[in-house]
Coordinates of C-alpha atoms in Angstrom, one line a residue:
M356 CA -29.3 -72.5 -26.0
D357 CA -30.0 -75.2 -23.4
F358 CA -31.1 -73.8 -20.0
K359 CA -29.7 -76.7 -17.9
G360 CA -26.7 -75.6 -15.9
K361 CA -27.4 -71.9 -16.8
N362 CA -27.6 -69.0 -14.4
I363 CA -30.5 -66.7 -15.1
L364 CA -30.8 -63.0 -14.1
I365 CA -34.2 -61.2 -14.6
L366 CA -34.0 -57.6 -14.0
G367 CA -37.6 -56.5 -13.4
G368 CA -38.4 -60.0 -12.4
T369 CA -41.2 -59.0 -10.1
G370 CA -43.2 -57.6 -13.0
L371 CA -45.8 -59.1 -15.3
V372 CA -43.4 -60.5 -17.9
G373 CA -40.5 -61.1 -15.6
R374 CA -42.5 -63.4 -13.4
V375 CA -43.7 -65.5 -16.3
I376 CA -40.1 -65.7 -17.7
A377 CA -38.8 -66.9 -14.2
E378 CA -41.4 -69.6 -14.1
K379 CA -40.5 -70.8 -17.6
A380 CA -36.8 -70.7 -16.8
L381 CA -37.3 -72.9 -13.7
A382 CA -39.3 -75.3 -15.8
L383 CA -36.5 -75.6 -18.3
K384 CA -34.2 -76.7 -15.4
A385 CA -32.1 -73.5 -15.2
S386 CA -29.4 -73.9 -12.5
S387 CA -30.4 -70.7 -10.8
V388 CA -32.8 -67.9 -11.2
A389 CA -32.2 -64.4 -9.6
I390 CA -35.0 -61.9 -9.8
V391 CA -34.6 -58.2 -9.1
G392 CA -37.4 -56.0 -8.1
L393 CA -37.7 -52.4 -6.8
Y394 CA -39.2 -53.2 -3.6
E395 CA -38.8 -56.1 -1.0
Y396 CA -42.4 -56.8 -0.8
E397 CA -42.5 -57.3 -4.6
V398 CA -39.7 -59.9 -4.4
T399 CA -41.3 -61.9 -1.5
E400 CA -44.7 -62.0 -3.3
T401 CA -43.0 -63.2 -6.5
L402 CA -41.0 -66.0 -4.7
D403 CA -44.1 -67.1 -3.0
L404 CA -45.8 -67.4 -6.5
L405 CA -43.0 -69.2 -8.1
A406 CA -42.0 -71.7 -5.6
R407 CA -43.3 -73.7 -2.7
G408 CA -41.6 -73.8 0.7
K409 CA -40.2 -71.2 3.1
A410 CA -38.0 -68.4 1.9
R411 CA -35.0 -67.5 4.1
K412 CA -33.4 -64.2 4.3
E413 CA -29.7 -63.8 3.8
N414 CA -26.9 -61.2 3.4
I415 CA -24.4 -61.1 0.5
D416 CA -21.6 -58.5 1.2
G417 CA -24.0 -56.8 3.5
V418 CA -26.8 -56.7 0.9
P419 CA -30.0 -58.5 2.0
C420 CA -31.7 -61.0 -0.3
W421 CA -34.4 -63.8 -0.1
R422 CA -33.6 -67.3 -1.2
K423 CA -35.9 -70.3 -2.0
G424 CA -34.6 -73.2 -3.7
R425 CA -33.1 -72.2 -7.0
L426 CA -34.6 -68.8 -6.7
T427 CA -33.0 -65.7 -5.3
G428 CA -34.6 -62.3 -4.8
F429 CA -32.9 -58.9 -4.7
W430 CA -34.4 -55.5 -4.6
G431 CA -33.5 -51.8 -5.3
N432 CA -32.8 -49.2 -7.7
M433 CA -30.3 -50.7 -10.2
F434 CA -29.5 -47.3 -11.7
V435 CA -27.5 -46.1 -8.6
R436 CA -24.8 -47.3 -6.2
T437 CA -25.4 -50.3 -3.9
A438 CA -25.3 -48.0 -0.9
L439 CA -28.1 -45.8 -2.2
K440 CA -30.3 -48.6 -3.9
D441 CA -33.0 -48.4 -1.2
K442 CA -33.5 -44.7 -1.2
S443 CA -36.3 -42.9 -2.9
R444 CA -35.6 -40.4 -5.7
A445 CA -36.9 -37.6 -3.3
E446 CA -34.5 -38.7 -0.6
L447 CA -31.6 -38.7 -3.1
L448 CA -32.4 -35.3 -4.6
G449 CA -32.8 -33.9 -1.0
D450 CA -29.4 -35.1 0.2
E451 CA -26.5 -32.9 -1.0
N452 CA -23.9 -35.5 -0.5
A453 CA -26.1 -38.1 -2.4
R454 CA -26.7 -35.5 -5.2
R455 CA -23.0 -34.9 -5.6
T456 CA -22.3 -38.7 -5.7
L457 CA -24.9 -39.2 -8.4
I458 CA -23.6 -36.4 -10.5
E459 CA -20.1 -37.7 -10.3
D460 CA -21.3 -41.4 -11.0
T461 CA -23.2 -40.0 -14.1
Y462 CA -20.8 -37.5 -15.6
L463 CA -17.2 -38.5 -14.8
Q464 CA -15.5 -40.9 -17.0
L465 CA -16.4 -44.5 -16.0
N466 CA -13.7 -45.9 -13.6
D467 CA -13.3 -48.8 -11.4
E468 CA -14.5 -47.0 -8.3
I469 CA -17.9 -46.0 -10.1
L470 CA -18.3 -49.5 -11.6
Q471 CA -17.6 -51.4 -8.3
A472 CA -20.1 -49.2 -6.5
S473 CA -22.9 -49.7 -9.0
Y474 CA -25.7 -51.9 -7.8
L475 CA -26.2 -53.2 -11.5
Y476 CA -22.7 -54.2 -11.6
W477 CA -22.8 -55.8 -8.1
L478 CA -25.9 -58.0 -9.2
F479 CA -24.0 -59.3 -12.2
N480 CA -20.9 -59.9 -10.2
Q481 CA -22.8 -61.9 -7.6
T482 CA -25.1 -63.9 -9.9
K483 CA -22.6 -64.6 -12.9
P484 CA -25.6 -64.8 -15.3
H485 CA -25.3 -66.8 -18.6
I486 CA -28.7 -65.3 -19.7
V487 CA -30.1 -61.9 -18.8
Y488 CA -33.7 -60.9 -19.2
D489 CA -34.2 -57.2 -18.7
S490 CA -38.0 -56.2 -18.3
V491 CA -37.3 -52.9 -16.5
N492 CA -39.0 -50.1 -18.2
T493 CA -35.7 -48.0 -18.5
A494 CA -37.4 -45.3 -20.7
T495 CA -40.1 -44.7 -18.2
A496 CA -37.6 -44.5 -15.3
L497 CA -35.6 -41.8 -17.2
A498 CA -38.3 -39.9 -18.9
Y499 CA -40.5 -39.4 -15.8
Q500 CA -37.8 -37.7 -13.9
N501 CA -39.2 -34.8 -16.1
I502 CA -36.4 -32.6 -17.3
Y503 CA -39.0 -30.0 -18.4
D504 CA -40.2 -29.2 -15.0
A505 CA -36.6 -29.3 -13.6
A506 CA -35.5 -26.9 -16.2
L507 CA -38.3 -24.5 -15.5
D508 CA -37.7 -24.7 -11.8
L509 CA -34.0 -23.8 -12.4
Y510 CA -34.9 -21.0 -14.7
G511 CA -37.4 -19.6 -12.3
E512 CA -34.7 -19.4 -9.6
I513 CA -32.4 -17.9 -11.9
K514 CA -34.8 -15.1 -12.9
S515 CA -35.6 -14.4 -9.3
G516 CA -32.0 -14.0 -8.4
K517 CA -31.8 -16.8 -6.0
D518 CA -29.0 -19.1 -5.3
V519 CA -29.4 -21.8 -7.9
K520 CA -26.8 -24.4 -6.7
E521 CA -29.3 -27.0 -5.4
E522 CA -31.7 -26.5 -8.4
A523 CA -28.8 -26.9 -10.8
E524 CA -27.6 -30.0 -9.2
K525 CA -31.1 -31.5 -9.4
F526 CA -31.3 -30.4 -13.0
L527 CA -28.1 -32.2 -13.9
L528 CA -29.8 -35.4 -12.4
T529 CA -32.8 -35.2 -14.8
A530 CA -30.7 -35.2 -18.0
Y531 CA -31.8 -38.4 -19.7
T532 CA -29.0 -39.0 -22.2
P533 CA -26.0 -39.1 -19.8
Q534 CA -28.0 -41.4 -17.5
L535 CA -28.8 -43.7 -20.3
V536 CA -25.3 -43.8 -21.6
R537 CA -23.8 -44.4 -18.1
H538 CA -26.3 -47.2 -17.5
M539 CA -25.4 -48.8 -20.9
E540 CA -21.6 -48.5 -20.1
I541 CA -22.0 -50.2 -16.8
L542 CA -24.3 -52.9 -18.4
R543 CA -21.7 -53.6 -21.1
R544 CA -18.9 -54.0 -18.5
A545 CA -21.0 -56.0 -16.2
M546 CA -21.9 -58.6 -18.9
K547 CA -18.4 -58.7 -20.1
D548 CA -16.9 -59.3 -16.7
A549 CA -19.7 -61.8 -15.7
G550 CA -19.3 -63.9 -18.8
T551 CA -22.8 -63.4 -20.0
E552 CA -23.8 -65.2 -23.2
L553 CA -27.4 -63.7 -23.9
Y554 CA -29.0 -60.5 -23.0
L555 CA -32.7 -60.1 -24.0
K556 CA -34.4 -56.7 -23.4
I557 CA -38.2 -56.3 -23.0
G558 CA -38.4 -52.8 -24.4
T559 CA -41.3 -50.4 -25.1
T560 CA -42.5 -48.0 -27.8
G561 CA -43.3 -45.4 -25.1
T562 CA -47.0 -45.2 -26.1
G563 CA -48.3 -48.6 -25.9
G564 CA -48.2 -48.8 -29.8
M565 CA -50.2 -45.6 -30.2
G566 CA -49.2 -42.6 -32.2
W567 CA -47.9 -39.0 -31.6
D568 CA -51.3 -37.8 -30.2
I569 CA -51.8 -40.6 -27.6
P570 CA -54.5 -39.5 -25.3
Y571 CA -53.2 -41.4 -22.3
T572 CA -51.0 -38.9 -20.4
H573 CA -50.3 -38.1 -16.9
S574 CA -52.0 -34.6 -16.8
E575 CA -49.5 -33.4 -19.5
D576 CA -50.1 -31.4 -22.6
R577 CA -50.7 -33.2 -26.0
P578 CA -48.6 -34.2 -27.5
S579 CA -46.9 -34.9 -24.2
R580 CA -43.3 -34.0 -24.2
V581 CA -42.5 -36.2 -21.3
L582 CA -44.2 -39.2 -23.1
L583 CA -42.4 -38.3 -26.3
S584 CA -39.0 -38.2 -24.3
K585 CA -40.0 -41.7 -23.1
T586 CA -40.2 -42.9 -26.6
A587 CA -37.0 -41.0 -27.5
M588 CA -35.1 -42.9 -24.8
A589 CA -36.6 -46.2 -25.7
G590 CA -35.4 -45.6 -29.4
A591 CA -32.1 -44.4 -28.2
Q592 CA -31.6 -47.5 -26.1
S593 CA -32.5 -49.8 -29.0
L594 CA -29.8 -48.2 -31.2
L595 CA -27.3 -48.4 -28.4
F596 CA -28.1 -52.2 -28.1
L597 CA -27.6 -52.3 -31.9
I598 CA -24.0 -50.9 -31.7
M599 CA -23.3 -53.0 -28.5
S600 CA -24.2 -56.1 -30.5
R601 CA -21.7 -55.2 -33.1
A602 CA -18.8 -55.1 -30.6
Q603 CA -16.3 -58.0 -31.0
D604 CA -16.6 -59.2 -27.3
A605 CA -20.4 -58.8 -27.0
P606 CA -22.9 -61.4 -26.0
A607 CA -25.9 -62.1 -28.1
I608 CA -28.1 -59.0 -27.8
K609 CA -31.9 -59.1 -28.5
E610 CA -34.8 -56.8 -27.8
L611 CA -38.6 -57.5 -27.8
K612 CA -40.6 -54.4 -28.0
P613 CA -44.4 -54.8 -27.2
A614 CA -46.5 -52.2 -29.0
A615 CA -49.7 -52.6 -26.9
A616 CA -50.7 -52.4 -23.3
I617 CA -49.5 -55.6 -21.2
A618 CA -52.2 -57.2 -19.2
W619 CA -52.9 -58.8 -16.8
Q620 CA -51.7 -60.1 -13.5
G621 CA -55.0 -60.5 -11.6
I622 CA -58.7 -59.5 -11.3
D623 CA -60.1 -58.9 -7.9
A624 CA -62.0 -56.6 -5.7
G625 CA -60.5 -54.8 -2.7
E626 CA -58.4 -52.0 -1.7
I627 CA -57.0 -49.8 -4.5
T628 CA -53.3 -48.7 -4.2
R629 CA -51.5 -45.9 -6.2
G630 CA -47.7 -46.1 -5.9
G631 CA -48.0 -48.7 -3.4
K632 CA -50.2 -46.7 -1.0
P633 CA -53.9 -46.9 -0.4
I634 CA -56.1 -43.9 -1.6
P635 CA -57.8 -42.3 1.4
I636 CA -61.5 -41.5 0.8
C637 CA -62.2 -37.8 1.3
D638 CA -65.6 -36.0 1.1
S639 CA -66.7 -32.3 0.4
T640 CA -70.3 -31.1 0.4
E641 CA -69.8 -27.3 0.6
P642 CA -69.0 -25.7 -2.7
V643 CA -66.7 -22.7 -2.6
P644 CA -66.8 -19.8 -5.1
V645 CA -64.2 -19.9 -7.9
S646 CA -64.4 -16.3 -9.1
G647 CA -62.8 -13.5 -7.1
K648 CA -59.7 -15.5 -6.2
A649 CA -56.2 -14.5 -7.3
S650 CA -55.5 -18.1 -8.4
I651 CA -57.0 -21.4 -8.7
G652 CA -54.6 -22.7 -6.0
Q653 CA -56.3 -20.4 -3.5
V654 CA -59.6 -21.7 -4.6
L655 CA -58.4 -25.4 -4.0
E656 CA -56.9 -24.4 -0.7
S657 CA -60.2 -22.9 0.4
A658 CA -62.2 -26.0 -0.6
K659 CA -63.6 -27.7 2.6
S660 CA -63.1 -31.4 2.5
A661 CA -62.3 -34.2 5.1
E662 CA -61.0 -37.6 5.1
T663 CA -63.5 -40.3 6.1
G664 CA -60.9 -42.8 7.7
K665 CA -61.7 -45.3 4.8
T666 CA -59.7 -46.2 1.9
L667 CA -60.9 -46.6 -1.8
R668 CA -62.0 -50.2 -2.4
S669 CA -63.4 -51.4 -5.8
V670 CA -63.3 -53.9 -8.5
Y671 CA -60.1 -53.8 -10.4
I672 CA -57.7 -55.4 -12.9
D673 CA -54.0 -55.6 -11.8
T674 CA -51.7 -54.7 -14.8
G675 CA -48.4 -55.1 -13.0
E676 CA -46.1 -52.1 -13.2
N677 CA -48.9 -49.8 -14.6
G678 CA -51.0 -50.4 -11.5
F679 CA -54.7 -51.0 -10.9
F680 CA -57.3 -50.1 -13.6
S681 CA -60.9 -49.9 -13.1
L682 CA -63.4 -51.6 -15.3
G683 CA -64.0 -48.4 -17.2
E684 CA -60.4 -47.7 -17.6
F685 CA -59.6 -51.1 -18.9
V686 CA -62.5 -51.2 -21.2
T687 CA -61.3 -47.9 -22.8
L688 CA -57.7 -48.8 -22.9
S689 CA -58.2 -52.1 -24.5
A690 CA -60.9 -51.1 -26.9
L691 CA -60.4 -51.7 -30.6
D692 CA -58.1 -48.8 -32.1
Q693 CA -56.9 -47.8 -28.6
M694 CA -53.9 -49.4 -27.0
E695 CA -55.5 -52.9 -26.9
F696 CA -53.4 -55.4 -25.2
I697 CA -50.9 -58.3 -25.2
T698 CA -50.6 -60.9 -22.6
P699 CA -47.3 -61.3 -20.5
E700 CA -47.3 -65.0 -21.4
E701 CA -47.1 -64.3 -25.1
I702 CA -44.2 -61.8 -24.6
A703 CA -42.4 -64.4 -22.3
D704 CA -43.0 -67.2 -24.9
Y705 CA -41.2 -65.1 -27.4
A706 CA -38.3 -64.3 -25.2
I707 CA -37.9 -68.0 -24.4
Y708 CA -38.1 -68.9 -28.1
E709 CA -35.4 -66.3 -28.9
S710 CA -33.2 -67.8 -26.0
L711 CA -33.6 -71.2 -27.5
C712 CA -32.4 -69.9 -30.9
Q713 CA -35.8 -70.3 -32.4
N714 CA -36.4 -67.2 -34.5
T715 CA -39.7 -65.4 -33.9
G716 CA -39.3 -62.4 -36.3
K717 CA -39.9 -60.1 -33.3
D718 CA -36.3 -59.2 -32.4
V719 CA -36.0 -55.5 -32.8
I720 CA -32.1 -55.8 -33.0
D721 CA -32.4 -58.3 -35.9
A722 CA -34.9 -56.2 -37.5
L723 CA -32.6 -53.1 -37.4
E724 CA -29.7 -55.2 -38.7
G725 CA -32.0 -56.1 -41.7
A726 CA -33.1 -52.6 -42.2
V727 CA -29.8 -50.5 -42.0
M728 CA -27.9 -49.9 -45.2
G729 CA -24.2 -51.1 -44.9
P730 CA -21.1 -50.8 -47.2
T731 CA -21.7 -51.5 -50.8
Y732 CA -19.8 -53.0 -53.7
R733 CA -20.0 -49.7 -55.6
G734 CA -18.5 -47.9 -52.6
G735 CA -15.6 -50.3 -52.5
L736 CA -14.9 -49.9 -56.3
L737 CA -15.0 -46.1 -55.9
R738 CA -12.8 -46.2 -52.9
D739 CA -9.8 -47.2 -55.0
T740 CA -10.6 -44.4 -57.4
A741 CA -10.8 -41.8 -54.6
I742 CA -7.5 -42.9 -53.1
A743 CA -5.7 -42.9 -56.5
R744 CA -7.0 -39.5 -57.2
L745 CA -5.8 -38.2 -53.6
L746 CA -2.3 -39.8 -54.2
A747 CA -2.0 -38.3 -57.6
L748 CA -3.0 -34.8 -56.2
E749 CA -0.6 -35.1 -53.4
Q750 CA 2.4 -35.7 -55.5
K751 CA 1.7 -32.6 -57.5
N752 CA 0.8 -30.5 -54.5
N753 CA 3.5 -28.5 -52.6
D754 CA 1.3 -27.7 -49.7
F755 CA 1.2 -29.5 -46.3
P756 CA 1.1 -33.3 -46.5
S757 CA -2.3 -34.8 -46.3
V758 CA -1.8 -36.8 -43.2
A759 CA -4.7 -35.9 -40.7
F760 CA -6.8 -32.7 -40.0
E761 CA -8.1 -33.7 -36.7
I762 CA -11.7 -33.3 -38.0
L763 CA -12.6 -36.9 -38.2
G764 CA -11.1 -37.7 -34.7
P765 CA -10.2 -39.1 -32.4
P766 CA -7.0 -37.4 -31.5
R767 CA -5.3 -40.9 -31.3
L768 CA -6.2 -41.4 -35.0
T769 CA -4.3 -38.2 -35.9
K770 CA -1.5 -39.0 -33.6
L771 CA -1.1 -42.5 -35.1
L772 CA -1.4 -41.3 -38.6
Y773 CA 1.4 -38.7 -38.1
E774 CA 3.7 -41.3 -36.4
A775 CA 3.1 -43.9 -39.2
H776 CA 3.7 -41.1 -41.8
I777 CA 6.9 -40.1 -40.2
L778 CA 8.1 -43.7 -40.2
K779 CA 7.1 -44.1 -43.8
E780 CA 9.1 -41.1 -44.8
I781 CA 12.2 -42.3 -42.9
Y782 CA 12.1 -46.0 -43.5
G783 CA 9.3 -46.8 -46.1
D784 CA 9.5 -50.5 -45.2
M785 CA 8.1 -52.1 -42.0
R786 CA 11.1 -54.6 -41.9
K787 CA 13.5 -51.8 -41.7
V788 CA 11.8 -50.4 -38.6
V789 CA 11.7 -53.9 -37.0
A790 CA 15.4 -54.3 -37.7
A791 CA 16.5 -50.9 -36.4
K792 CA 17.3 -50.1 -32.7
P793 CA 14.7 -48.4 -30.8
D794 CA 17.2 -45.5 -29.9
E795 CA 17.8 -45.0 -33.5
I796 CA 14.2 -45.0 -34.5
S797 CA 13.5 -42.4 -31.8
E798 CA 16.4 -40.1 -32.8
A799 CA 15.3 -40.4 -36.4
M800 CA 11.7 -39.6 -35.7
S801 CA 12.7 -36.4 -33.7
G802 CA 15.3 -35.4 -36.3
F803 CA 12.8 -35.8 -39.1
I804 CA 10.3 -33.6 -37.2
M805 CA 12.9 -30.8 -36.6
K806 CA 13.8 -30.9 -40.2
E807 CA 10.7 -31.2 -42.0
D808 CA 8.9 -27.9 -41.2
K809 CA 5.6 -28.7 -43.0
V810 CA 5.0 -32.0 -41.2
R811 CA 5.8 -30.4 -37.9
Q812 CA 3.7 -27.3 -38.5
A813 CA 0.7 -29.3 -39.7
C814 CA 0.8 -31.7 -36.8
L815 CA 1.0 -28.8 -34.3
S816 CA -1.6 -26.7 -36.1
V817 CA -4.3 -29.4 -36.0
G818 CA -3.9 -29.6 -32.1
I819 CA -1.4 -32.5 -31.7
P820 CA 1.6 -31.9 -29.5
I821 CA 4.9 -33.6 -30.2
L822 CA 6.8 -35.3 -27.4
M823 CA 10.6 -35.3 -27.9
P824 CA 12.9 -38.2 -26.8
D825 CA 14.1 -36.1 -23.8
G826 CA 10.6 -35.6 -22.5
N827 CA 10.3 -32.0 -23.7
L828 CA 7.1 -31.1 -25.7
L829 CA 6.3 -29.1 -28.9
A830 CA 3.0 -27.7 -28.8
G831 CA 0.9 -25.1 -30.9
K832 CA -1.6 -22.4 -29.7
H833 CA -4.4 -25.1 -29.9
T834 CA -4.2 -28.6 -28.4
V835 CA -6.8 -31.2 -28.2
I836 CA -5.0 -33.4 -25.6
P837 CA -5.1 -33.1 -22.6
L838 CA -8.9 -32.3 -22.4
P839 CA -9.9 -28.8 -21.0
R840 CA -10.9 -30.5 -17.6
E841 CA -7.5 -32.0 -17.3
R842 CA -5.5 -28.8 -17.8
S843 CA -4.9 -28.3 -14.2
M844 CA -3.5 -31.8 -13.7
P845 CA 0.3 -32.2 -12.9
P846 CA 2.5 -33.6 -15.7
T847 CA 3.2 -36.8 -13.9
P848 CA 4.9 -39.7 -15.7
D849 CA 1.5 -41.6 -15.7
N850 CA -0.3 -38.6 -17.0
I851 CA 2.2 -37.9 -19.8
D852 CA 2.1 -41.5 -20.9
R853 CA -1.8 -41.3 -20.9
W854 CA -1.8 -38.0 -22.9
A855 CA 0.8 -39.3 -25.2
H856 CA -1.2 -42.4 -25.9
A857 CA -4.3 -40.4 -26.5
G858 CA -3.2 -37.7 -28.8
W859 CA 0.6 -36.7 -28.8
V860 CA 3.0 -37.7 -31.4
D861 CA 5.5 -39.7 -29.3
T862 CA 9.2 -39.9 -30.5
R863 CA 10.4 -41.6 -27.2
K864 CA 12.1 -45.0 -27.2
K865 CA 9.3 -46.8 -25.5
N866 CA 6.9 -45.7 -28.4
A867 CA 9.5 -46.8 -30.9
E868 CA 9.5 -50.1 -29.3
A869 CA 5.7 -50.3 -29.5
W870 CA 5.9 -49.5 -33.4
Q871 CA 8.4 -52.2 -33.9
A872 CA 6.2 -54.8 -32.1
R873 CA 3.2 -53.6 -34.1
F874 CA 5.0 -54.0 -37.4
A875 CA 6.4 -57.3 -36.4
A876 CA 2.8 -58.5 -35.6
I877 CA 1.5 -57.2 -38.9
I878 CA 4.3 -58.9 -40.8
A879 CA 3.8 -62.2 -39.1
N880 CA 0.2 -62.3 -39.8
A881 CA 0.6 -61.2 -43.4
K882 CA 3.3 -64.0 -43.9
A883 CA 0.9 -66.7 -42.6
R884 CA -2.0 -65.5 -45.0
S885 CA 0.6 -65.3 -47.8
R886 CA 1.7 -68.9 -47.3
K887 CA -1.9 -70.1 -47.4
L888 CA -2.6 -68.2 -50.6
K889 CA 0.5 -69.6 -52.2
L890 CA -0.5 -73.1 -51.3
G891 CA -3.6 -73.2 -53.4
L892 CA -5.8 -70.6 -52.0
A893 CA -4.9 -68.0 -54.5
G894 CA -8.3 -67.9 -55.9
S895 CA -10.1 -68.2 -52.5
S896 CA -11.9 -65.6 -50.6
R897 CA -11.0 -67.1 -47.3
E898 CA -8.1 -64.7 -46.6
D899 CA -8.3 -61.0 -47.0
R900 CA -5.6 -59.2 -49.1
R901 CA -4.5 -56.4 -46.4
F902 CA -0.7 -56.1 -46.6
I903 CA -0.5 -58.7 -49.5
N904 CA 0.8 -57.8 -52.9
P905 CA -2.1 -58.7 -55.3
K906 CA 0.2 -59.7 -58.0
T907 CA 2.8 -61.9 -56.2
L908 CA 0.7 -62.9 -53.3
G909 CA 3.7 -62.1 -51.2
V910 CA 3.8 -59.7 -48.2
D911 CA 3.6 -56.0 -49.0
Y912 CA 6.0 -54.4 -46.5
T913 CA 5.2 -50.8 -47.6
I914 CA 4.3 -48.5 -44.7
N915 CA 0.7 -47.3 -45.6
P916 CA -0.4 -45.1 -42.7
G917 CA -4.1 -45.4 -43.3
E918 CA -4.0 -49.1 -43.5
I919 CA -1.6 -49.5 -40.6
V920 CA -3.9 -47.3 -38.3
A921 CA -6.9 -49.4 -39.5
W922 CA -5.0 -52.5 -38.3
V923 CA -4.3 -50.8 -35.0
F924 CA -8.0 -49.9 -34.5
I925 CA -9.1 -53.5 -35.4
N926 CA -6.5 -55.5 -33.4
E927 CA -5.3 -53.3 -30.6
E928 CA -8.4 -51.1 -29.9
K929 CA -10.7 -54.1 -30.7
G930 CA -12.8 -51.8 -32.9
R931 CA -13.6 -54.3 -35.7
R932 CA -16.7 -53.9 -37.7
T933 CA -18.7 -57.1 -37.3
R934 CA -21.6 -56.5 -39.6
R935 CA -22.0 -55.2 -43.1

């Protein structure tokens, strides 16, 4: 991929790897490079490093940014709304309105309001990136919210009989998986709407390449549950990238996963900062007794210490996102058989190589594609055997028809299979459905349902209601649609249409018209493939044989519910399998 004329977005662009990627993208003549950091000072420092001249501060839709030549710098928390991006986590959790907003943004179905409010989506919408590099340590951002402490805090208040509303809300906002899934949902929509061509993640193993008993933890037990959660999130995100890459409309998705410490950004002597703040020097020269106190907390509170007014200054190595390390810490960390380290320049080189379609062998998504086991020739052969056996048994069986049990899911699958089965029993041939009048199809479907007790009873018993032509509803004791949280919603025309689409057998005229259009599209496509096969491609593998008679190479007009619904999922739901 040529960088000329391309817009580049670097999430985490103020970090070690992000800065080097930005430098290389500029050298490759990218049209524009937008970097995103957490804090404004990181952005201005990065712009000063990458380009000469004076930066100018601008506002885009009320959001401040810095510009310098082809560079634009944004800052803030990309996991929340634009309006909340500059608030700390403590501020967000301490504000009831902010907590409620974050809970709804995380747990409600993704909708346009949540999407448009997202800072991540806003960044994509403003920069329209062709190539995205994401070096944000997503796994760390999620795991170090520490769900374990949040759970114990909540449990402690429950045991003490206190009002747990606030702690319960905070606990909801430490659940990793819902936050990761929502982040990935927004990321996918943002890339699709922005026209992104390539997304490359700089991921993590969570342990710097070390094993289960990694000794480098933040005062946690070993093995560290928080650190293991970080690895779990890193792995979960990799598999989400895998299935994202298999979507029909996905950009190229790649991930590099360094398995060592990343170093370094600079070596110097000066003030040591932790979390962006200097460490004040304190001193204590009067020991206090440890025994005789009720708790170690009382001992620590009684310790006599005083700040000197100075701050900690020493020799350090700047490792970027991981902060300043002392000489001793760096020697330990980078020692043979410890984390060791990889330089940000090497990672950036691999990222650029992959962007230029030069395979490095380091793409995790490509490695997963090569490692997973897909469908097999043997499976394909045995499928025909299994289907033949099922059909033979169904002909002998006087029980309920084998249409759908609502075990595989989703309810839409069950609904479509029952509708296709009903049309098969009434018409048998797709051409007859296309030729009929919609009103006739609607009446025929409802009449069949009222006449055929077993079909009706099976459908209702597995949880699928039946919507009649007059708008009345047949429903069993158990229904899967609407969802439990929707049961209090009014049956407005829009809601009825939505529920019917999701999981009700729909015998109304409008659905009959939908089936006619569906069958017409299937027939047209099959006819086109049939013509090609008859014109000399009979022995070719170029065209698949779905809805084609294998003996005559003509169109097979038989209504086969399973194949029909598979076609719907592939063509209407855009759910085609893209890898084998």
